[in-house]
PDB file of C-alpha atoms in Angstrom:
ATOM      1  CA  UNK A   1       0.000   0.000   0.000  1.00 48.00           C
ATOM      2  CA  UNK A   2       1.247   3.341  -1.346  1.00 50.00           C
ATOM      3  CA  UNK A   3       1.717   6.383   1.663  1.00 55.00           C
ATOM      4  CA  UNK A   4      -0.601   8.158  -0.737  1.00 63.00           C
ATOM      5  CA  UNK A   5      -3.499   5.927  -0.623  1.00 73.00           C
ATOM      6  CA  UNK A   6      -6.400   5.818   1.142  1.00 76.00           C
ATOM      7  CA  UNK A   7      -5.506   4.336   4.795  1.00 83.00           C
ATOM      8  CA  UNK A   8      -6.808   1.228   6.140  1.00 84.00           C
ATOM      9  CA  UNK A   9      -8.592  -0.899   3.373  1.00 85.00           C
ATOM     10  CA  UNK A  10      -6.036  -3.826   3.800  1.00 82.00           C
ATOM     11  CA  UNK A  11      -5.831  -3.881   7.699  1.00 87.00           C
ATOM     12  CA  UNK A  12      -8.557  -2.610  10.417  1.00 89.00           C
ATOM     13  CA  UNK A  13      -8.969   1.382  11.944  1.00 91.00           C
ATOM     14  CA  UNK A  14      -7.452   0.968  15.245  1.00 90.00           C
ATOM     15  CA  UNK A  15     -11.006   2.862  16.307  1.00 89.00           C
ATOM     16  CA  UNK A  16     -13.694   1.042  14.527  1.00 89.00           C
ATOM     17  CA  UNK A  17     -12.316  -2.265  14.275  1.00 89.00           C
ATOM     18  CA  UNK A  18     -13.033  -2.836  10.452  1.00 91.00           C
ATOM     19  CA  UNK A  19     -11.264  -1.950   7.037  1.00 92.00           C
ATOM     20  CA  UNK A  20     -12.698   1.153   6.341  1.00 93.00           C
ATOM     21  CA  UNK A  21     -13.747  -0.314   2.863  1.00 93.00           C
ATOM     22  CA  UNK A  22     -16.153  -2.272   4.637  1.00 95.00           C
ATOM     23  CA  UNK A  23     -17.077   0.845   7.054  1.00 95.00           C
ATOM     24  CA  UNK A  24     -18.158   2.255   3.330  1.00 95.00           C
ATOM     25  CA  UNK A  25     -20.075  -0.453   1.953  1.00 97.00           C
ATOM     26  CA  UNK A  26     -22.055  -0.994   4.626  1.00 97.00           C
ATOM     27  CA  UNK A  27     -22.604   2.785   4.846  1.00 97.00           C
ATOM     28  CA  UNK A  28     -23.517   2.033   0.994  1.00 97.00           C
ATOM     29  CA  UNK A  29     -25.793  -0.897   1.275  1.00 98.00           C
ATOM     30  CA  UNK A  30     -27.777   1.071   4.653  1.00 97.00           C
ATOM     31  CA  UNK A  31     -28.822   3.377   1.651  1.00 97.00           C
ATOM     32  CA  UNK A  32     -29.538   0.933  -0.429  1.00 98.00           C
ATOM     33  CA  UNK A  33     -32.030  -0.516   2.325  1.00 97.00           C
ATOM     34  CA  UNK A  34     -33.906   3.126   2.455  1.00 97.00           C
ATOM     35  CA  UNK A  35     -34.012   3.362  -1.328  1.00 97.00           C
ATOM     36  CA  UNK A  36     -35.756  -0.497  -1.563  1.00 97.00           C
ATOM     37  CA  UNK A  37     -37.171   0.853   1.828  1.00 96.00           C
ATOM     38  CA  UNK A  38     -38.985   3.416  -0.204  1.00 96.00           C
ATOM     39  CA  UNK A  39     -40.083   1.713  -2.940  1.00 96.00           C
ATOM     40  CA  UNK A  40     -41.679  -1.624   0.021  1.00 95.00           C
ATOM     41  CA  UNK A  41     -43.485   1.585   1.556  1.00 95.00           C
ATOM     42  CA  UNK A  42     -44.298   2.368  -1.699  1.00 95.00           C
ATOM     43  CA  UNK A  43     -45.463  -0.661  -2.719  1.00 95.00           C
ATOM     44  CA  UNK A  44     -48.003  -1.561   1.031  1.00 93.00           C
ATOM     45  CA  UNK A  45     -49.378   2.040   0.778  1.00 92.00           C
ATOM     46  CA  UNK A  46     -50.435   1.451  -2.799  1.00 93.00           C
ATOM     47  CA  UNK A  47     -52.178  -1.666  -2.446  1.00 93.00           C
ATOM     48  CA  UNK A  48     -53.773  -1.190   0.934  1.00 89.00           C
ATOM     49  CA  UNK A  49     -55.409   2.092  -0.818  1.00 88.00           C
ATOM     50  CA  UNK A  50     -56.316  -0.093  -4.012  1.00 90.00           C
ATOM     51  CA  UNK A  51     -60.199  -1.069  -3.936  1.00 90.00           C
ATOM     52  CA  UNK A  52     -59.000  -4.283  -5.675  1.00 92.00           C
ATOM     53  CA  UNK A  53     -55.061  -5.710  -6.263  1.00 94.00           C
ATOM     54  CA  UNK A  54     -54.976  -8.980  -8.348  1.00 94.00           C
ATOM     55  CA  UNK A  55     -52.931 -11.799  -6.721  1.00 92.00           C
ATOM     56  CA  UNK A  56     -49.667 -12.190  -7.841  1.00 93.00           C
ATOM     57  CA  UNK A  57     -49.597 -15.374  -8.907  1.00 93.00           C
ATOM     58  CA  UNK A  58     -52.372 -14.926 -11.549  1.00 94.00           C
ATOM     59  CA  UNK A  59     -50.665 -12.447 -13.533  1.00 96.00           C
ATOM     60  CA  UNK A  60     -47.010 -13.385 -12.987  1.00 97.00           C
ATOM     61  CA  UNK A  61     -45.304 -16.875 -13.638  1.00 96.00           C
ATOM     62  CA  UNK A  62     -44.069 -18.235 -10.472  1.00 96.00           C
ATOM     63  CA  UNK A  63     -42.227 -21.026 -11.767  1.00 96.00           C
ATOM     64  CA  UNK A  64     -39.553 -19.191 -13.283  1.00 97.00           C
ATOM     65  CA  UNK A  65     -39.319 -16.672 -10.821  1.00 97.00           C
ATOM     66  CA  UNK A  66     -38.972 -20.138  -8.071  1.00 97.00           C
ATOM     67  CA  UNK A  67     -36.073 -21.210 -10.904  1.00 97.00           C
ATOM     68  CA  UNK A  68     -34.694 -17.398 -10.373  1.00 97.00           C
ATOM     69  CA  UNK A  69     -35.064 -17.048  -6.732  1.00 97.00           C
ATOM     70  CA  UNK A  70     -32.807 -20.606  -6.637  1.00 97.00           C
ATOM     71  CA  UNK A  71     -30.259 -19.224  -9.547  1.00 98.00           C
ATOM     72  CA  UNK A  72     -30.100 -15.916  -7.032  1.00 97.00           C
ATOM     73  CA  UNK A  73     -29.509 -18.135  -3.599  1.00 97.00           C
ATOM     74  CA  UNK A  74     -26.819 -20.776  -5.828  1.00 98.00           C
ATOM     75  CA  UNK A  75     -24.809 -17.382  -7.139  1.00 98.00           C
ATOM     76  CA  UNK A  76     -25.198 -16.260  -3.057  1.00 98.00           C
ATOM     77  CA  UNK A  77     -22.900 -19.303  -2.236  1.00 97.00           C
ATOM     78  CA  UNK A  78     -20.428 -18.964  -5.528  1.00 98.00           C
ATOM     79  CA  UNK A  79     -19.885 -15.215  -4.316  1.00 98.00           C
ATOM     80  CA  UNK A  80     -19.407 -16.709  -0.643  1.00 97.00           C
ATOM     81  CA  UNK A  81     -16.977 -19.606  -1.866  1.00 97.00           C
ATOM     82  CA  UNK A  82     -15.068 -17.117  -4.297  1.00 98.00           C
ATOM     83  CA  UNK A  83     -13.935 -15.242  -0.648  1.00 96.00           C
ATOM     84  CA  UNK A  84     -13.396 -18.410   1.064  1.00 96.00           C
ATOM     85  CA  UNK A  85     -10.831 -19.674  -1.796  1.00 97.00           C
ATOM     86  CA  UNK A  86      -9.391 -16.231  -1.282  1.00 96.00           C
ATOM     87  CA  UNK A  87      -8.701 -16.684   2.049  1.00 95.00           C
ATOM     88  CA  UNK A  88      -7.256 -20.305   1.890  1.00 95.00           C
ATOM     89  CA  UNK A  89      -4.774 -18.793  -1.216  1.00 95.00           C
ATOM     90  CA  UNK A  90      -6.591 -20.722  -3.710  1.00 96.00           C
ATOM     91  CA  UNK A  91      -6.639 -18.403  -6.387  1.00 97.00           C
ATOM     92  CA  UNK A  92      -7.814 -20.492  -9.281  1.00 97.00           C
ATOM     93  CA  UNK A  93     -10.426 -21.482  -7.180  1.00 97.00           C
ATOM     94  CA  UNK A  94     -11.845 -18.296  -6.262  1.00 98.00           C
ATOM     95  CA  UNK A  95     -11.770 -17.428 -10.400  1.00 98.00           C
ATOM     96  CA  UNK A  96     -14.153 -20.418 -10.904  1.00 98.00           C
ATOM     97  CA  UNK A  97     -16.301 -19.614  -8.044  1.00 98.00           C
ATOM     98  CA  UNK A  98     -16.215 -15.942  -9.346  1.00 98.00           C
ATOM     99  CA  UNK A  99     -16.758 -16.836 -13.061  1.00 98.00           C
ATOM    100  CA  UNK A 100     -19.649 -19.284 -11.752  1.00 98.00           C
ATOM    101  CA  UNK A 101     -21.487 -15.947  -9.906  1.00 98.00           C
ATOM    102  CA  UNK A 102     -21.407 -13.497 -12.936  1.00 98.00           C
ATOM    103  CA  UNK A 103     -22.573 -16.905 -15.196  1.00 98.00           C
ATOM    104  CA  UNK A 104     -25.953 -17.217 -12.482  1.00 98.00           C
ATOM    105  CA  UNK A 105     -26.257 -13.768 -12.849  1.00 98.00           C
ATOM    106  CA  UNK A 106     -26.769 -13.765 -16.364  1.00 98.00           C
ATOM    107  CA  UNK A 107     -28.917 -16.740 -16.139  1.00 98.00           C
ATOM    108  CA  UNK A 108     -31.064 -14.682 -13.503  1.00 98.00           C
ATOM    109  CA  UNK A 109     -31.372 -11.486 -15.820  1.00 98.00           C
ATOM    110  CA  UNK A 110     -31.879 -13.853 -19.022  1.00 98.00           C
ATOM    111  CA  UNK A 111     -34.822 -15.567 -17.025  1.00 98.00           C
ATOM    112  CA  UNK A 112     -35.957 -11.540 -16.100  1.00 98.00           C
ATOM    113  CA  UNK A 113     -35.661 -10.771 -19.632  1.00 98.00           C
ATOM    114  CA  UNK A 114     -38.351 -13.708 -20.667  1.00 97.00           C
ATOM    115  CA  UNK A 115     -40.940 -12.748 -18.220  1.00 97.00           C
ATOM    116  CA  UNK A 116     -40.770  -9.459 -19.365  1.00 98.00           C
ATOM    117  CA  UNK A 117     -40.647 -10.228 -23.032  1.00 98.00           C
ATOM    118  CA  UNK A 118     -44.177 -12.029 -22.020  1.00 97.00           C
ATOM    119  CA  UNK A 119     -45.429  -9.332 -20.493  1.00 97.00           C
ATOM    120  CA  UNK A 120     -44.761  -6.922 -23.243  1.00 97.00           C
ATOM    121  CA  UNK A 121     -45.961  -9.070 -26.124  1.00 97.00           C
ATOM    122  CA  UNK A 122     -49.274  -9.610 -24.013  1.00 97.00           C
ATOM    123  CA  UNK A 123     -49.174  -5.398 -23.930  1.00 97.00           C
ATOM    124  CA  UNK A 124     -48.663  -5.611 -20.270  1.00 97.00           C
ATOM    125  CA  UNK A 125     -46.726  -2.405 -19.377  1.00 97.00           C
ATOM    126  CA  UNK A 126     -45.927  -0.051 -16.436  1.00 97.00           C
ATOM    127  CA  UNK A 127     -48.830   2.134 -17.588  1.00 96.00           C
ATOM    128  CA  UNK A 128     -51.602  -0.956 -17.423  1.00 96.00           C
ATOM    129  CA  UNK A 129     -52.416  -0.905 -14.364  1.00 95.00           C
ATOM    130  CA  UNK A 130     -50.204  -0.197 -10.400  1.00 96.00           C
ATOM    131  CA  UNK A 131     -50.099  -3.375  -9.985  1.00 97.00           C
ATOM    132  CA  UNK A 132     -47.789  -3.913 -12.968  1.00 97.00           C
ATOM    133  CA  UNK A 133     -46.304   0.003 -12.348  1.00 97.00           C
ATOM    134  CA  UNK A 134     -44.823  -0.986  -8.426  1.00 97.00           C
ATOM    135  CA  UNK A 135     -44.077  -4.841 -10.493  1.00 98.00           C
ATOM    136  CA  UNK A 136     -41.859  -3.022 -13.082  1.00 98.00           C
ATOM    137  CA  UNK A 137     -40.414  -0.507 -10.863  1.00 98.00           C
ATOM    138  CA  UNK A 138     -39.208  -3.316  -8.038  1.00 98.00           C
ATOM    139  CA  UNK A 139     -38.179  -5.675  -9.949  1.00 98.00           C
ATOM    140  CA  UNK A 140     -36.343  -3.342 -12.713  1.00 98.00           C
ATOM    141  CA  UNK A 141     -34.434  -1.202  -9.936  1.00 98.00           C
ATOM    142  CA  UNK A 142     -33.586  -4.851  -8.791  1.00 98.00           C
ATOM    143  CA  UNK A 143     -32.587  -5.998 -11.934  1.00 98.00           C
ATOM    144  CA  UNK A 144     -30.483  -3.126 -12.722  1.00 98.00           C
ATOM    145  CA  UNK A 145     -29.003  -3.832  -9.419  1.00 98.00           C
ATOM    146  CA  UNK A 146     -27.636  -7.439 -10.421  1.00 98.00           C
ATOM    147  CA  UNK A 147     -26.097  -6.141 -13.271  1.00 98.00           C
ATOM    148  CA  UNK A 148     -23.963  -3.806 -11.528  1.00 98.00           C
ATOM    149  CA  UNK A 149     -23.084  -6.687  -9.979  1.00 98.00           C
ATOM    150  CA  UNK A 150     -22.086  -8.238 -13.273  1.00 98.00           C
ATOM    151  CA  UNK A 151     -20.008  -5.026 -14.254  1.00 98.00           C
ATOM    152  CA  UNK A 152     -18.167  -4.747 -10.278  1.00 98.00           C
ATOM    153  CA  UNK A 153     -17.674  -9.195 -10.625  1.00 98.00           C
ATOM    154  CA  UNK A 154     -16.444  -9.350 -14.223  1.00 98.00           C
ATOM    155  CA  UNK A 155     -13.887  -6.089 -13.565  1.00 98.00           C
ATOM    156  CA  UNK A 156     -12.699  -8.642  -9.905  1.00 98.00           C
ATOM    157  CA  UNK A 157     -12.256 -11.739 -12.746  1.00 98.00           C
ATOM    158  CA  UNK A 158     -10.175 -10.035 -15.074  1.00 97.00           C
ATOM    159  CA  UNK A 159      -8.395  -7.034 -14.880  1.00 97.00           C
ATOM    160  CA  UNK A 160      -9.002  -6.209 -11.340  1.00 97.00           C
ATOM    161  CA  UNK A 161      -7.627  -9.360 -10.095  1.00 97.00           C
ATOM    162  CA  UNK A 162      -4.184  -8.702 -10.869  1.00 97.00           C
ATOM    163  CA  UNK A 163      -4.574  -6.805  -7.157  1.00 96.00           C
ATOM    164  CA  UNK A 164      -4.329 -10.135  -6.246  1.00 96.00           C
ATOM    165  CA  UNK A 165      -0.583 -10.558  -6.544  1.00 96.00           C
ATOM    166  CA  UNK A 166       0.232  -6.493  -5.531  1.00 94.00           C
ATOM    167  CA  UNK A 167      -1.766  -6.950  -2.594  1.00 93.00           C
ATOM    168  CA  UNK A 168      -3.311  -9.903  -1.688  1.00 95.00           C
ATOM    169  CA  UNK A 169      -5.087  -8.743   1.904  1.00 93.00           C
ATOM    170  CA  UNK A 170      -6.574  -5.377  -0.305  1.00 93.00           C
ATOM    171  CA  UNK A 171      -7.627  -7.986  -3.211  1.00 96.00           C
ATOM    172  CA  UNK A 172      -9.460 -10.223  -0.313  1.00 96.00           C
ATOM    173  CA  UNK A 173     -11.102  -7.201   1.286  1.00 95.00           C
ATOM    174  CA  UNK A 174     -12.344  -5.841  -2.166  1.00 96.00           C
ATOM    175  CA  UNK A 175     -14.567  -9.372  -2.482  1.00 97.00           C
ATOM    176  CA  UNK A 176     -15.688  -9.280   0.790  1.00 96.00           C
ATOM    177  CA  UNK A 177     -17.113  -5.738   0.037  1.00 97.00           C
ATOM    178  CA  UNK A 178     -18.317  -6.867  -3.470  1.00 98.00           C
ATOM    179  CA  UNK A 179     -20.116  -9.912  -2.107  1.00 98.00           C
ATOM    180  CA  UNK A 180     -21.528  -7.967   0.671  1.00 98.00           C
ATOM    181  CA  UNK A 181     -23.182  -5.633  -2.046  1.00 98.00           C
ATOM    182  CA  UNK A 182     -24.125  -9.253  -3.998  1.00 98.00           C
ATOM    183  CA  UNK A 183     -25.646 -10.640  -1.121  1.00 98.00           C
ATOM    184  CA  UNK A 184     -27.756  -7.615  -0.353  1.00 98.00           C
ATOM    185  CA  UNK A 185     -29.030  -7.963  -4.448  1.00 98.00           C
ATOM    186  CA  UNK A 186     -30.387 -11.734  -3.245  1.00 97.00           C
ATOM    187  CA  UNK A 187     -31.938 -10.328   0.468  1.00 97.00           C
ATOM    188  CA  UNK A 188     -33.847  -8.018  -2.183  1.00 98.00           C
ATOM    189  CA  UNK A 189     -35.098 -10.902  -3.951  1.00 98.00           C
ATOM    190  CA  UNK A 190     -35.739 -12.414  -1.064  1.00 97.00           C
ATOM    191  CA  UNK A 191     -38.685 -10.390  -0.011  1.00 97.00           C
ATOM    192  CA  UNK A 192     -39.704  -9.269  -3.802  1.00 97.00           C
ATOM    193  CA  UNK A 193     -40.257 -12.554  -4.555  1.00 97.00           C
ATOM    194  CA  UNK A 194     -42.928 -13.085  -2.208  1.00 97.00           C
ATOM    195  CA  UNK A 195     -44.608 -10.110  -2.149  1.00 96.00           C
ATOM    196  CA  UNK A 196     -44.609  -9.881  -5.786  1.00 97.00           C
ATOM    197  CA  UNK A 197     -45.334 -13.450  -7.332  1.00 96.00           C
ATOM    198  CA  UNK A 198     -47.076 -15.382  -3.965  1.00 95.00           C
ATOM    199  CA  UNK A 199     -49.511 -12.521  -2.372  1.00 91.00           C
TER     200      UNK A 199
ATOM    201  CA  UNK B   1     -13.287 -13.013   9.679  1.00 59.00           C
ATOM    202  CA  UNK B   2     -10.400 -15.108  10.360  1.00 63.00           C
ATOM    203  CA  UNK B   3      -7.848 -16.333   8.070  1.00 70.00           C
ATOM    204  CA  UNK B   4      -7.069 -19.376   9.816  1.00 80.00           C
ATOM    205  CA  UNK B   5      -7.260 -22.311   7.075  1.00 81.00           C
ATOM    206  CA  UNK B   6      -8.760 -24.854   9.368  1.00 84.00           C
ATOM    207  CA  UNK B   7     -11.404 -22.108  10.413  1.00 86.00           C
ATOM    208  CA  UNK B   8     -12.362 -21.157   6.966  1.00 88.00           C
ATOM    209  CA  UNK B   9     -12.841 -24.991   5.806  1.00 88.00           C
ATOM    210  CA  UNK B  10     -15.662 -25.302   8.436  1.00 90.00           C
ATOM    211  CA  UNK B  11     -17.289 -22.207   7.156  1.00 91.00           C
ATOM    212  CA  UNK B  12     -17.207 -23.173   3.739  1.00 94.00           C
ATOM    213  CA  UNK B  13     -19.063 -26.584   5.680  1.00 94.00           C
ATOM    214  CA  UNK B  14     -21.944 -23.982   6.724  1.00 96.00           C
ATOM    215  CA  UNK B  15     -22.173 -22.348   3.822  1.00 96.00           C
ATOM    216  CA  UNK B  16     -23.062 -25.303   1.930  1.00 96.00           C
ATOM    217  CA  UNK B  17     -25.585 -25.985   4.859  1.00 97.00           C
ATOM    218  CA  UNK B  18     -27.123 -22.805   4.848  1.00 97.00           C
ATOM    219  CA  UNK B  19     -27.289 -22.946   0.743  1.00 97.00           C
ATOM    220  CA  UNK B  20     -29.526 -26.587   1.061  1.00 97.00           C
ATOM    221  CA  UNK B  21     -31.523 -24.368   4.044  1.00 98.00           C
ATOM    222  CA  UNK B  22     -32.397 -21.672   1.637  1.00 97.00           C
ATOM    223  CA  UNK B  23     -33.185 -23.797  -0.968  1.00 97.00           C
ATOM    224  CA  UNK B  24     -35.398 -25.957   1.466  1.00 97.00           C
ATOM    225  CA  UNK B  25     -37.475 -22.805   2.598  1.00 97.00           C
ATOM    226  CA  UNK B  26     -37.833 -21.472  -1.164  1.00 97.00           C
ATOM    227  CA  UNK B  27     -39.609 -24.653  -1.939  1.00 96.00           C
ATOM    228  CA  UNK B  28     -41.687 -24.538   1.415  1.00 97.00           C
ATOM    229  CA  UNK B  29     -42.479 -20.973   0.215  1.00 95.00           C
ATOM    230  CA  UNK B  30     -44.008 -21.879  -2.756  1.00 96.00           C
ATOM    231  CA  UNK B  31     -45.557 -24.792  -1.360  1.00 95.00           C
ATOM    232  CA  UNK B  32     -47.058 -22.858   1.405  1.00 94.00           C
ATOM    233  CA  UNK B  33     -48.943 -20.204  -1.161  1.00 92.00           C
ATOM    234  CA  UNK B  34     -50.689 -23.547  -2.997  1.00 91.00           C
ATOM    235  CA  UNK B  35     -52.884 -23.589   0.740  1.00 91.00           C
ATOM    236  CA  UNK B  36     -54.562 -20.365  -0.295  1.00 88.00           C
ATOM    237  CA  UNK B  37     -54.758 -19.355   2.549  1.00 92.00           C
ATOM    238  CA  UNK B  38     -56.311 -15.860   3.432  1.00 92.00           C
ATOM    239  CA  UNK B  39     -54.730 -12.317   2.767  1.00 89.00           C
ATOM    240  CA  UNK B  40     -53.484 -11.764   6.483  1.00 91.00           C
ATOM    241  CA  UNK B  41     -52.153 -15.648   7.464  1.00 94.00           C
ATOM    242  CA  UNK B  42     -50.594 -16.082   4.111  1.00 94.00           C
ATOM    243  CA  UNK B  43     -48.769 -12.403   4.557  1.00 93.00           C
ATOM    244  CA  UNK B  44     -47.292 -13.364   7.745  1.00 95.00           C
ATOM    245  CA  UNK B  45     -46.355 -17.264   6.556  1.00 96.00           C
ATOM    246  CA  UNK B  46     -44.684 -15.239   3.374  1.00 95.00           C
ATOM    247  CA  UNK B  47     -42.987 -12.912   5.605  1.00 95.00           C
ATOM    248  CA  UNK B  48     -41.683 -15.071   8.275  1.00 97.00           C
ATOM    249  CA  UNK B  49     -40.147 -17.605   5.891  1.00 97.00           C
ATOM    250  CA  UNK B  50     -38.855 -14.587   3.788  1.00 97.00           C
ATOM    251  CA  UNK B  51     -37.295 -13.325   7.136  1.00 97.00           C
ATOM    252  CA  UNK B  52     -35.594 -16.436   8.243  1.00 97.00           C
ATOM    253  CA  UNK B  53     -33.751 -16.900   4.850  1.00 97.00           C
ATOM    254  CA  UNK B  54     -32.884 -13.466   5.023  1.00 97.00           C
ATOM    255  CA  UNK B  55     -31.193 -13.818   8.727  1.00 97.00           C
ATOM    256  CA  UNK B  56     -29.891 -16.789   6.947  1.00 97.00           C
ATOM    257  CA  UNK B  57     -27.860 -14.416   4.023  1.00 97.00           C
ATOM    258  CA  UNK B  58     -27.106 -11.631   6.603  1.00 97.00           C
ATOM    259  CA  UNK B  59     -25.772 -13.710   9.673  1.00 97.00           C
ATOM    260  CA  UNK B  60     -23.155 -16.745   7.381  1.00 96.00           C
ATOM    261  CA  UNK B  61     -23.129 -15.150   4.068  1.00 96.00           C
ATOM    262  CA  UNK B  62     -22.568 -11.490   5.408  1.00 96.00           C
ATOM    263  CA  UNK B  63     -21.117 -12.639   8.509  1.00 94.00           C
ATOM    264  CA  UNK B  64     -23.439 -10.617  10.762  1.00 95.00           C
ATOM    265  CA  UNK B  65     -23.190 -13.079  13.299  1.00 95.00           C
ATOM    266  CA  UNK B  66     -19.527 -12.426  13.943  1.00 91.00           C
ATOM    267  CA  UNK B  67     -19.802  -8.441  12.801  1.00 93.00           C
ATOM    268  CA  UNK B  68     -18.251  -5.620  14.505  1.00 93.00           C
ATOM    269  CA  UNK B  69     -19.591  -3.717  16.762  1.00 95.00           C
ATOM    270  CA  UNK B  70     -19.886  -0.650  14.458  1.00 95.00           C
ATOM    271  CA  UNK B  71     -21.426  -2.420  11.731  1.00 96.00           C
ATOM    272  CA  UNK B  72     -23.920  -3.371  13.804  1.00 96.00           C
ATOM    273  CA  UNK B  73     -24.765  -0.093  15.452  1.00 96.00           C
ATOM    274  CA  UNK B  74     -25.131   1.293  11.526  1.00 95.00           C
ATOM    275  CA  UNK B  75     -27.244  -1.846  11.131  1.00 95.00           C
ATOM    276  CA  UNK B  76     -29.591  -0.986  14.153  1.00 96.00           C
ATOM    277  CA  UNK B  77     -30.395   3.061  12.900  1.00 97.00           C
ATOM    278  CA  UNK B  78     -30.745   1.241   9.425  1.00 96.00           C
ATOM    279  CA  UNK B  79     -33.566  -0.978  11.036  1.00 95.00           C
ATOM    280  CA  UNK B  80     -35.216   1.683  12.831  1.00 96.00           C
ATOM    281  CA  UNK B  81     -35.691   3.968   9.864  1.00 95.00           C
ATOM    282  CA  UNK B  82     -36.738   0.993   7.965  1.00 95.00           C
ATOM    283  CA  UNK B  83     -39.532   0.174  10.483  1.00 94.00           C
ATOM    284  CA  UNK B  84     -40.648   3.747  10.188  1.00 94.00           C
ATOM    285  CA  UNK B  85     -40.739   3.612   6.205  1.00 92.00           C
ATOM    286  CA  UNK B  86     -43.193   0.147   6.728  1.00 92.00           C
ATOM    287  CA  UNK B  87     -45.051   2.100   9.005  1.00 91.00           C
ATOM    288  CA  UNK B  88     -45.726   5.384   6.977  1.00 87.00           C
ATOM    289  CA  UNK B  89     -48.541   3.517   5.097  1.00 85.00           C
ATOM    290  CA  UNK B  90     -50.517   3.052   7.961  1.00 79.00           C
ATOM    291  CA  UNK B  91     -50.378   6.544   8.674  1.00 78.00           C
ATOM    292  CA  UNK B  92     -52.535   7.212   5.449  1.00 71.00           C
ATOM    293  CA  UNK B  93     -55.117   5.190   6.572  1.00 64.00           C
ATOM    294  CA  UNK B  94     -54.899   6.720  10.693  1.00 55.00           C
ATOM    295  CA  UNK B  95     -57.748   8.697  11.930  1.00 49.00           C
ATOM    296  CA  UNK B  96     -55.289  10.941  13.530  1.00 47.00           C
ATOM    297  CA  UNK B  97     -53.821  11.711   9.703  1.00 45.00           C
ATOM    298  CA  UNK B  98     -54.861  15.022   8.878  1.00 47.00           C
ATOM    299  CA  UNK B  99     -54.385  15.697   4.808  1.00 45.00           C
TER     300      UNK B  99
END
C-alpha cells in the first residue's frame, strides 16, 4: 500500500475495528435498504389504498421466478466460496467460483428478460395498471441492481484481479465488500419474490 | 473473519448448509402459497419464511453473526428507519392523519 493511498482498506482502523472499505459499503448498502425501503413503503401504501389488487400469482409466472429465486440463492454461495478460496490462497479457485457468480447472474437477468418479453408481447406495461407500475419498478431497480453486480464481478475476474498478486489482503477485502453488495441484491429478492409473485 | 485455514474450511461446511436451508425454505415458500390461505395468514407465513432466509444471508453469508460492533450499530439506525418507512402507510389510513 502506497503512503498516498487511502488508509486502512487492507488492515482494520485501530477505532472502529473494520477496514474502512467495509465501514463504506455498509454505509452504501444502509442506503440501499432506504431506497428499496422506499419503494416496500411504496409498494403496502399502494395496495392497501387499491379497492382491488390482483394476486400475484395470476398475472405473474411463479415457476420461473422459483427457478430465479434458486439461480439468485446458488450465485449467493459462488460469491461466498469465491472469498473463502481467497482466504485459503486458492486463487484459481476463487476465479471459478467468481466466473460461476457473474454466469448465475446472467442466467437470472436472461430468465428476467423472458418474463418481461411475455409481459410486453401480451401489452402488459408499467402504464396498465399499479399493480404492474410498483411490479416493473421493483423488480427493474432490482434488476439493474444485479447487473452492476455483473459489471463490479467481471472487472474482480479479469483485470481487477491482478490486485491479487500487488496486494493480496486489499484484493481479499475488495470481495468481501463486493459480495456484501451481492448478497444484499439476493436479500432483495428475497422479499420481492414473495410479495410480488405469492400474495 | 479469520484467516485461519482450518477455520475457513468449516465455514465453507456452513455455507453449503445454509445454501440446502435456503433452498429448502424457497420450496416450502411456494408450497405454502398452494394452501390459499387468506390475505393476512398467508402475509405473515410469506414474511416469516422470507425473514428467516434473510437472517440466513445476513448472519453466514454477510457474517453478521460475527460483525463488529460498528457495523452493527449502523445496522440498528438502518432498522429503525426501515420500520418507520413500513409504518408510513398506515399513517394514510390513521384517523389521527390530517391531509
Amino acid at each position: 500500500m502506497s503512503d498516498n493511498g487511502i488508509r486502512y482498506i487492507s488492515k482494520p482502523h485501530p477505532v472502529t475495528g473494520v477496514t474502512n472499505s467495509k465501514l463504506g459499503i455498509w454505509c452504501f448498502l444502509a442506503s440501499e435498504v432506504m431506497l428499496f425501503g422506499g419503494l416496500f413503503s411504496a409498494y403496502v401504501l399502494l395496495r392497501a389504498s387499491a379497492p382491488s389488487w390482483p394476486h400475484g400469482s395470476d398475472l405473474l409466472n411463479v415457476p420461473l421466478a422459483t427457478l430465479n429465486t434458486l439461480v439468485l440463492i446458488t450465485s449467493s454461495v459462488t460469491m461466498v466460496m469465491a472469498w473463502a478460496s481467497l482466504a485459503l490462497k486458492d486463487f484459481s479457485k476463487y476465479k471459478r467460483y467468481m466466473a460461476a457468480t457473474i454466469l448465475l447472474a446472467l442466467v437470472f437477468l436472461a430468465v428476467k428478460s423472458v418474463e418481461y418479453a411475455h409481459k410486453f408481447e401480451h401489452h402488459h406495461f408499467p402504464s396498465t395498471n399499479t399493480f404492474y407500475a410498483i411490479y416493473f419498478t421493483l423488480t427493474g431497480l432490482h434488476g439493474l441492481h444485479v447487473l452492476g453486480g455483473v459489471v463490479v464481478n467481471t472487472y474482480f475476474l479479469f483485470p481487477g484481479s491482478a490486485l491479487w498478486k500487488k496486494d493480496p489482503e486489499q484484493f481479499k477485502g475488495r470481495i468481501e465488500c463486493a459480495g456484501l453488495y451481492w448478497h444484499f441484491v439476493d436479500l432483495v429478492w428475497i422479499f420481492l419474490f414473495p410479495v410480488l409473485y405469492l400474495l | 473473519m479469520t484467516d485461519n485455514p482450518e477455520e475457513i474450511k468449516k465455514h465453507v461446511k456452513v455455507y453449503i448448509t445454509v445454501f440446502a436451508a435456503l433452498a429448502f425454505l424457497t420450496v416450502l415458500t411456494v408450497a405454502a402459497s398452494y394452501l390459499k390461505l387468506p390475505l393476512v395468514p398467508a402475509i405473515l407465513v410469506a414474511l416469516f419464511i422470507a425473514s428467516l432466509k434473510a437472517g440466513l444471508v445476513a448472519g453466514f453469508f454477510m457474517h453478521l453473526l460475527s460483525e463488529k460492533q460498528v457495523i452493527i450499530s449502523i445496522l440498528a439506525v438502518t432498522v429503525f428507519f426501515f420500520v418507520v418507512l413500513m409504518l408510513l402507510p398506515a399513517l394514510s389510513s390513521s384517523s389521527l392523519y390530517v391531509s
